Every structure is written in C-alpha cells, then in structure tokens.
XYZ file of N, CA and C in Angstrom:
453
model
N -0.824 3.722 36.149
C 0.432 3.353 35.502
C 1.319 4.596 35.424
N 2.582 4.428 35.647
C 3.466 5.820 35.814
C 4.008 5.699 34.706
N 4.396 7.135 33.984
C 4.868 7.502 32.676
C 6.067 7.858 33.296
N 6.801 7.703 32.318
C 8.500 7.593 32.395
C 8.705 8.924 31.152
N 9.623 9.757 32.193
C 10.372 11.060 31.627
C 9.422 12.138 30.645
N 8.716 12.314 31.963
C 7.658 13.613 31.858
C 8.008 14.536 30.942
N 9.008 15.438 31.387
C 9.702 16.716 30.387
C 9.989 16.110 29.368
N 10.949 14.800 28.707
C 11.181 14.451 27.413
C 9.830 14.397 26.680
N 8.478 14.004 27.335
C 7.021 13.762 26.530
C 6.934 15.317 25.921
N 7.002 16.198 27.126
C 6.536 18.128 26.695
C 7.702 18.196 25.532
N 8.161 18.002 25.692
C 9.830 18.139 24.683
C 9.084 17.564 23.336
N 8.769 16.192 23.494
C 8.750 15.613 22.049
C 7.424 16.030 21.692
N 6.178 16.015 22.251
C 4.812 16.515 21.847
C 5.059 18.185 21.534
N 6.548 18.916 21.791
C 6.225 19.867 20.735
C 7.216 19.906 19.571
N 8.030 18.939 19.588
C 8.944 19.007 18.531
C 8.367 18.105 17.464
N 7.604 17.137 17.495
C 6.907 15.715 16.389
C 6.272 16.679 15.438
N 6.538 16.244 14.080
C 6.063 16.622 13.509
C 5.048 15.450 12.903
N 5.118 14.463 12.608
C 3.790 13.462 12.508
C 2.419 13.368 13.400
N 1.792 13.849 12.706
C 0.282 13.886 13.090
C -0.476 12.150 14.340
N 0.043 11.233 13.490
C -0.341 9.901 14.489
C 0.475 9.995 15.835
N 1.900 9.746 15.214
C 2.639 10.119 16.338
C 2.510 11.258 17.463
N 1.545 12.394 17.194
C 1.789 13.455 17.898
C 0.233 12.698 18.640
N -0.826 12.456 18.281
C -1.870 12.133 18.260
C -1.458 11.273 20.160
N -0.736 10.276 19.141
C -0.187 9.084 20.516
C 0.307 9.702 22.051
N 1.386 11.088 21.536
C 2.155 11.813 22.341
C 0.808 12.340 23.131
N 0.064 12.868 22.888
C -1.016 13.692 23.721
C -1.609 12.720 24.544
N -1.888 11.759 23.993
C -2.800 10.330 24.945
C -1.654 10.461 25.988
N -0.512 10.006 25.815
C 0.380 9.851 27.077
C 0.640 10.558 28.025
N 0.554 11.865 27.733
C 0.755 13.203 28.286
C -0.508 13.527 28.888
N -1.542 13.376 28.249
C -2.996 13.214 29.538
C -2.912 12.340 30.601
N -2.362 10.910 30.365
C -2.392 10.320 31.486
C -1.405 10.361 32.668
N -0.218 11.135 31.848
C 1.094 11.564 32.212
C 0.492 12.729 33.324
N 0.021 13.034 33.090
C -0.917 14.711 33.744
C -2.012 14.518 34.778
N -2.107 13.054 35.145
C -3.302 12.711 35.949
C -4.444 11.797 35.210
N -4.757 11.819 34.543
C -6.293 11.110 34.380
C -6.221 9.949 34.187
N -6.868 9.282 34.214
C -7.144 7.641 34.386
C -6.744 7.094 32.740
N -6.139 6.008 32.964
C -5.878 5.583 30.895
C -7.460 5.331 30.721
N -8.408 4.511 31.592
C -9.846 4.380 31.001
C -10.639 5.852 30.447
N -10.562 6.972 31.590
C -10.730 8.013 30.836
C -10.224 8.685 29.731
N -8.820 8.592 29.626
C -8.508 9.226 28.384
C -8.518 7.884 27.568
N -8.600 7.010 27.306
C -8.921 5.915 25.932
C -10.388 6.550 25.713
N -11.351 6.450 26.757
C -12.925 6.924 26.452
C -12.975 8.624 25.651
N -12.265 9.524 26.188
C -11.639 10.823 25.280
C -11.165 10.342 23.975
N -9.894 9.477 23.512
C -9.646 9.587 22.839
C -9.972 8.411 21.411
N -10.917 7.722 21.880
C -11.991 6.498 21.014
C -10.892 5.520 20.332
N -10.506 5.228 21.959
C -9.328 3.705 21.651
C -9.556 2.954 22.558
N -9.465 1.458 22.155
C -9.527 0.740 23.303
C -8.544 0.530 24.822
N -9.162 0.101 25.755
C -7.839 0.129 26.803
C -6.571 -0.208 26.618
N -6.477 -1.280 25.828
C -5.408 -2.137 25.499
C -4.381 -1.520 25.049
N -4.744 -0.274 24.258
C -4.179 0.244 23.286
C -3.809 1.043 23.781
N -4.444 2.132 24.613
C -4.028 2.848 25.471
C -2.862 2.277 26.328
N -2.989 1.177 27.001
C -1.741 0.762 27.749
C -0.715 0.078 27.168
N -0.396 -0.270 25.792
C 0.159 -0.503 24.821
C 1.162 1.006 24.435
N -0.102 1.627 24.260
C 1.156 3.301 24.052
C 1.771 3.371 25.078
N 1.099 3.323 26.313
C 2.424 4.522 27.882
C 3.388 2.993 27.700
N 3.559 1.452 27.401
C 4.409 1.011 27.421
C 5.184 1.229 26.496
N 4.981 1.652 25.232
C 5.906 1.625 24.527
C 7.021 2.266 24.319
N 6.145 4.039 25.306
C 6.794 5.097 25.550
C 7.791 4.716 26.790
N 7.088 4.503 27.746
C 8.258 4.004 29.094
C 9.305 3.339 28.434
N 9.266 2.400 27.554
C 10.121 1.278 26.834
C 11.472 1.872 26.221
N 10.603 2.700 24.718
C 11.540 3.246 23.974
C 11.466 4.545 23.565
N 10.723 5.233 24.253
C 10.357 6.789 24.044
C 9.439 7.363 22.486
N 9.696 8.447 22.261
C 8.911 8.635 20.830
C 9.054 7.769 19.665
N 10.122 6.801 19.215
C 10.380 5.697 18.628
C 9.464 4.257 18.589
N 9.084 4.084 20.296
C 8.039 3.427 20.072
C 6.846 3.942 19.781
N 6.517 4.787 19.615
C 4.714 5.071 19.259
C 5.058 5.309 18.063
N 6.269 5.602 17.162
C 5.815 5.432 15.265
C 5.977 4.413 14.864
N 4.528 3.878 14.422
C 4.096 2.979 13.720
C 4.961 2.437 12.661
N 5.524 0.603 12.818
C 6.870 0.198 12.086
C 6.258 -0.719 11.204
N 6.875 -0.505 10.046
C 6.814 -1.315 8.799
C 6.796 -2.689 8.956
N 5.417 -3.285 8.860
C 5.076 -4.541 8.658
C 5.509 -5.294 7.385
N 7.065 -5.962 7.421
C 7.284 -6.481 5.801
C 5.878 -7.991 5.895
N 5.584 -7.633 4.783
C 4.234 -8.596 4.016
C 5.266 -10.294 3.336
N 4.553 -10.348 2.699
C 4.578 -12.308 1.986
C 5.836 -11.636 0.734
N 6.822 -12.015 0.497
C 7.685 -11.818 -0.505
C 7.193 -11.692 -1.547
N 7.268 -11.046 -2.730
C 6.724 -11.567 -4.153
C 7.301 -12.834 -4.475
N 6.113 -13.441 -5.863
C 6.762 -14.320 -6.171
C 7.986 -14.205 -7.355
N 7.789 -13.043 -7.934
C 8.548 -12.179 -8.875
C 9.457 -11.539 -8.325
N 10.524 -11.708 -8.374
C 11.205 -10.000 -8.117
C 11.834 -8.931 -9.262
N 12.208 -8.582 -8.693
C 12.503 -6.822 -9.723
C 12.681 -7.034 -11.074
N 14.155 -7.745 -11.283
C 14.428 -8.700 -12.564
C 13.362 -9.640 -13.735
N 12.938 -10.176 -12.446
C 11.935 -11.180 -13.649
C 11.123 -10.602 -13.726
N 10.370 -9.601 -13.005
C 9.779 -8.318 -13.866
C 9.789 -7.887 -15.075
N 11.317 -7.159 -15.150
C 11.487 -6.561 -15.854
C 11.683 -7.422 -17.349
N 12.257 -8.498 -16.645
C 12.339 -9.670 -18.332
C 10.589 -9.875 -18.469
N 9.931 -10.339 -17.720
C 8.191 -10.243 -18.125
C 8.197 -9.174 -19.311
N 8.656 -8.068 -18.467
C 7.934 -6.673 -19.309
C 8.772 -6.428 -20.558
N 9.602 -6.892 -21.103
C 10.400 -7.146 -22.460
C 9.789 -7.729 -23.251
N 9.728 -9.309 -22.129
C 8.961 -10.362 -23.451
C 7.885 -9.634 -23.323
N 6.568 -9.116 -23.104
C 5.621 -8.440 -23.262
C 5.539 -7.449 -24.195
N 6.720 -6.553 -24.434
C 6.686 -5.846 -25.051
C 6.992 -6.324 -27.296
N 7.609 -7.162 -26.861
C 7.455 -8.324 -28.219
C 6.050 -8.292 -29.233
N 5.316 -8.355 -28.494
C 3.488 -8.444 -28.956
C 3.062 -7.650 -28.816
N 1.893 -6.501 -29.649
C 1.570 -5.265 -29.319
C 0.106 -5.937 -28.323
N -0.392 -6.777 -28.123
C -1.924 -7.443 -27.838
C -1.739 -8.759 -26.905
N -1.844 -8.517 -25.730
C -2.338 -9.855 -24.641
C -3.158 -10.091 -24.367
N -3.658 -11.040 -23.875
C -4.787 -10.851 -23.115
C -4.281 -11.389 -21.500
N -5.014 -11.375 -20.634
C -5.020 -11.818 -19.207
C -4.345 -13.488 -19.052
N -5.231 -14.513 -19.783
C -4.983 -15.293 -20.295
C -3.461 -15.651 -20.285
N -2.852 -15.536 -21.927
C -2.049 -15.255 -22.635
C -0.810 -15.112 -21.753
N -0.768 -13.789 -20.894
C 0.377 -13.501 -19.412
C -0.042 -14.178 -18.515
N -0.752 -15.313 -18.475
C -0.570 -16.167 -16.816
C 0.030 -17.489 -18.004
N -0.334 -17.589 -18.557
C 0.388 -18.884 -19.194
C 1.763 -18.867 -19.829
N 2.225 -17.213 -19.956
C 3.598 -17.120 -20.017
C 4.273 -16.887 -18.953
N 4.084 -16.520 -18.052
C 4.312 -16.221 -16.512
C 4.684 -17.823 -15.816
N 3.738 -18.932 -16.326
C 3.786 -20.049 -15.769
C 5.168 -20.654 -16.323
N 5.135 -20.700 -18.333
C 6.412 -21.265 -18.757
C 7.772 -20.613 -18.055
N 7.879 -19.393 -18.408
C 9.189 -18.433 -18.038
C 9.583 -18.792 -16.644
N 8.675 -18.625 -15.612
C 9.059 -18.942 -14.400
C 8.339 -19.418 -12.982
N 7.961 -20.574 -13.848
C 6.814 -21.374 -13.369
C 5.680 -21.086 -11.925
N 5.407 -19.609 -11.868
C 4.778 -19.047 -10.815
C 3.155 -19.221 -11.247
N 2.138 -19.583 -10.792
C 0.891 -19.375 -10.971
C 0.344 -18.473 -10.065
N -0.155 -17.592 -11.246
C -0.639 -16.165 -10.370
C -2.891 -16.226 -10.931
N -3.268 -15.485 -10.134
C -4.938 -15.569 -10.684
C -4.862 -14.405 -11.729
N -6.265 -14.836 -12.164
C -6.444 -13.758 -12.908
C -6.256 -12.521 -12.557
N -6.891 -11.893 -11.596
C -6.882 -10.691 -10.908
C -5.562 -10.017 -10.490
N -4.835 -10.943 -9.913
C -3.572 -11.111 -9.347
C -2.332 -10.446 -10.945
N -2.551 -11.331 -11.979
C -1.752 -10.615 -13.343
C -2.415 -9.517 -13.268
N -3.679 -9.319 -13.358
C -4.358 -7.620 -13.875
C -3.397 -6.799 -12.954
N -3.282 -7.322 -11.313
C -2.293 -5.795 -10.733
C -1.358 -6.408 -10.922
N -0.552 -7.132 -11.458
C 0.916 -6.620 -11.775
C 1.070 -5.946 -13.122
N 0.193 -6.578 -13.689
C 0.934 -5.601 -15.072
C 0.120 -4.279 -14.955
N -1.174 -4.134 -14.345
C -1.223 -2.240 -14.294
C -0.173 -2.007 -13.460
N -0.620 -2.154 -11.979
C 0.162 -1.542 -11.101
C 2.130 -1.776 -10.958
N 2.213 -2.981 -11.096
C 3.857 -2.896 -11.449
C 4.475 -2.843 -12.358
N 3.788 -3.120 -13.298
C 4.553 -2.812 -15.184
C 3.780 -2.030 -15.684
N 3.398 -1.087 -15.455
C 2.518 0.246 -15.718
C 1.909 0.123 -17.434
N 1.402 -0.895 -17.406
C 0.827 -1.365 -18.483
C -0.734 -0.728 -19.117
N -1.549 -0.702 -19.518
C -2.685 -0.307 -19.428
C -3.742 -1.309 -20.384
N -5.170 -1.438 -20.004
C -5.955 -2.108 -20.612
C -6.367 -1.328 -21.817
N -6.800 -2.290 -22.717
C -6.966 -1.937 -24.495
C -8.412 -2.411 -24.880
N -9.322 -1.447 -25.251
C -10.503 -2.327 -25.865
C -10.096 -2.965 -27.517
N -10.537 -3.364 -27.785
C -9.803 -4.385 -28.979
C -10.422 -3.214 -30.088
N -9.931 -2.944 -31.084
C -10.851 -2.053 -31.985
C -11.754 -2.930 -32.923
N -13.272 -2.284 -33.469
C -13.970 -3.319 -33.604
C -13.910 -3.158 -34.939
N -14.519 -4.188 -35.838
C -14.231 -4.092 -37.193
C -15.816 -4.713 -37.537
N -16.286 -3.946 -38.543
C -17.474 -4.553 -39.063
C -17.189 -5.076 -39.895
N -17.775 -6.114 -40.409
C -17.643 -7.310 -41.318
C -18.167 -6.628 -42.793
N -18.952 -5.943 -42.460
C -19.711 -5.621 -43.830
C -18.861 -4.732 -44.561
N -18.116 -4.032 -43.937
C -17.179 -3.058 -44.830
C -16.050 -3.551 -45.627
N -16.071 -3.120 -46.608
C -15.188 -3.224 -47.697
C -13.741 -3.216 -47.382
N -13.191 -3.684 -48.016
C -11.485 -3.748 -47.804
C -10.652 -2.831 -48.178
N -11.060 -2.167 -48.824
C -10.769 -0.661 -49.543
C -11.271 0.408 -49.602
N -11.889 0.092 -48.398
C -12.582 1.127 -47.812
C -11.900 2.186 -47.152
N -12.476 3.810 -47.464
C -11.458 4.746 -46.567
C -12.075 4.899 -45.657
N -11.460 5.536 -44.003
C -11.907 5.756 -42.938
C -12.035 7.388 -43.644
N -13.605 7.756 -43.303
C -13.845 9.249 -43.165
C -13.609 9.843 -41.462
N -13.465 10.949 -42.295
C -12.926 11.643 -40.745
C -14.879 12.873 -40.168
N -15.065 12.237 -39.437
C -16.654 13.086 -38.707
C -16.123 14.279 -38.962
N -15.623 14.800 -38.782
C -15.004 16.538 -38.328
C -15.260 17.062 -39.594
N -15.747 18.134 -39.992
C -16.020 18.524 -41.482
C -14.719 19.338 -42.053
C-alpha cells in the first residue's frame, strides 16, 4: 500500500506532540520506509486491519486522521439545569437516602434512573457525598453529656 506525502509524515512525526498520535505516525512511517503493514502490525501488537485503517486515514486526511475523535455517547436524561434544580431541592433536607432521590427525580421530572445510576449522579455530578447515619444508643439518657476521650 503506498503512503501519501512522505516528507509531510518526517515533518509531522517530529513536530506531534501526542504520544498515541505520534505512536500511529511511526507505524506509517515504517511502512512508509519499506516494510510490509503485516510486519510492522506484528512489531507494533496491532491487528492488520488497524494497521491499514491508519496508512488510510493518513493518505485521506493526514495527521488529523490518526487523532482519535470524540465519540458523543446516549444524551443525559438530565441536563445541566435540572441538575442544578435537583441539587437545590436536595439541598432543602440535610438526609436522603438513595431511595428518597429516585422517587423525587421521578415526580420533578419524571426520569427513572437505578439505584446505582442516582449513586453516580449525585457523587459524581452533584458532588455530593455519602453519610453514615450517626448511631444513637437507646440506653442513654436524654441529658446526657457527650464526654470528650481526649483528657
């Protein structure tokens, strides 16, 4: 397979500063240089496919095609806003439970999320944190003072 614009590859394999990308640049530039794509995929522990996937992408669109492009994913069912109203009304109550935020999540804006699914939004997107409940013994008095251990 013939590589397209030899000197622009020497050019960009020394100007890239991304490590994958530069990674890609060298595969091309070996085969660019003579060796078989089966030999250099077997050098460089990629499959053929992939190997001939890079010199096309490069012939195609030059160093642009070999950096790896943002796969947009499944939309939320939330966005930014109803977030942020979540994390208001949340903030109303000092104590939720898991529970508690999928069944307000459902009224407010009728999304059904899993259990697991609320746990990462409210750590990971409403930077929330989990609470062990503090425990209370039954046997203690009501007027009771908390001593402090520390002398």
């Amino acid at each position: 397979m013939m590589i397209a614009n030899a000197e622009k590859l020497r050019e960009a394999l020394d100007e890239e500063k991304e490590p994958k990308v530069k990674w890609k640049l060298s595969f091309v530039s070996l085969v660019a240089g003579g060796m078989k794509v089966e030999e250099a995929t077997a050098h460089f522990g990629i499959g053929i496919a992939t190997g001939y996937n890079w010199i096309r992408c490069w012939n195609s669109e030059g160093v642009e095609g070999l950096v790896r492009k943002k796969i947009p994913g499944r939309p939320p069912k939330l966005d930014e806003e109803e977030l942020g109203e979540l994390k208001r009304v949340l903030k109303a109550k000092p104590y939720w439970s898991v529970k508690e935020v999928m069944r307000l999540v459902k009224e407010l804006f009728e999304v059904n999320y899993s259990d697991e699914q609320t746990r990462r939004i409210l750590v990971g997107k409403l930077g929330m944190n989990y609470a062990k409940p503090f425990v209370r013994d039954y046997r203690r008095r009501k007027d009771a003072k908390i001593s402090s251990l520390r002398g």
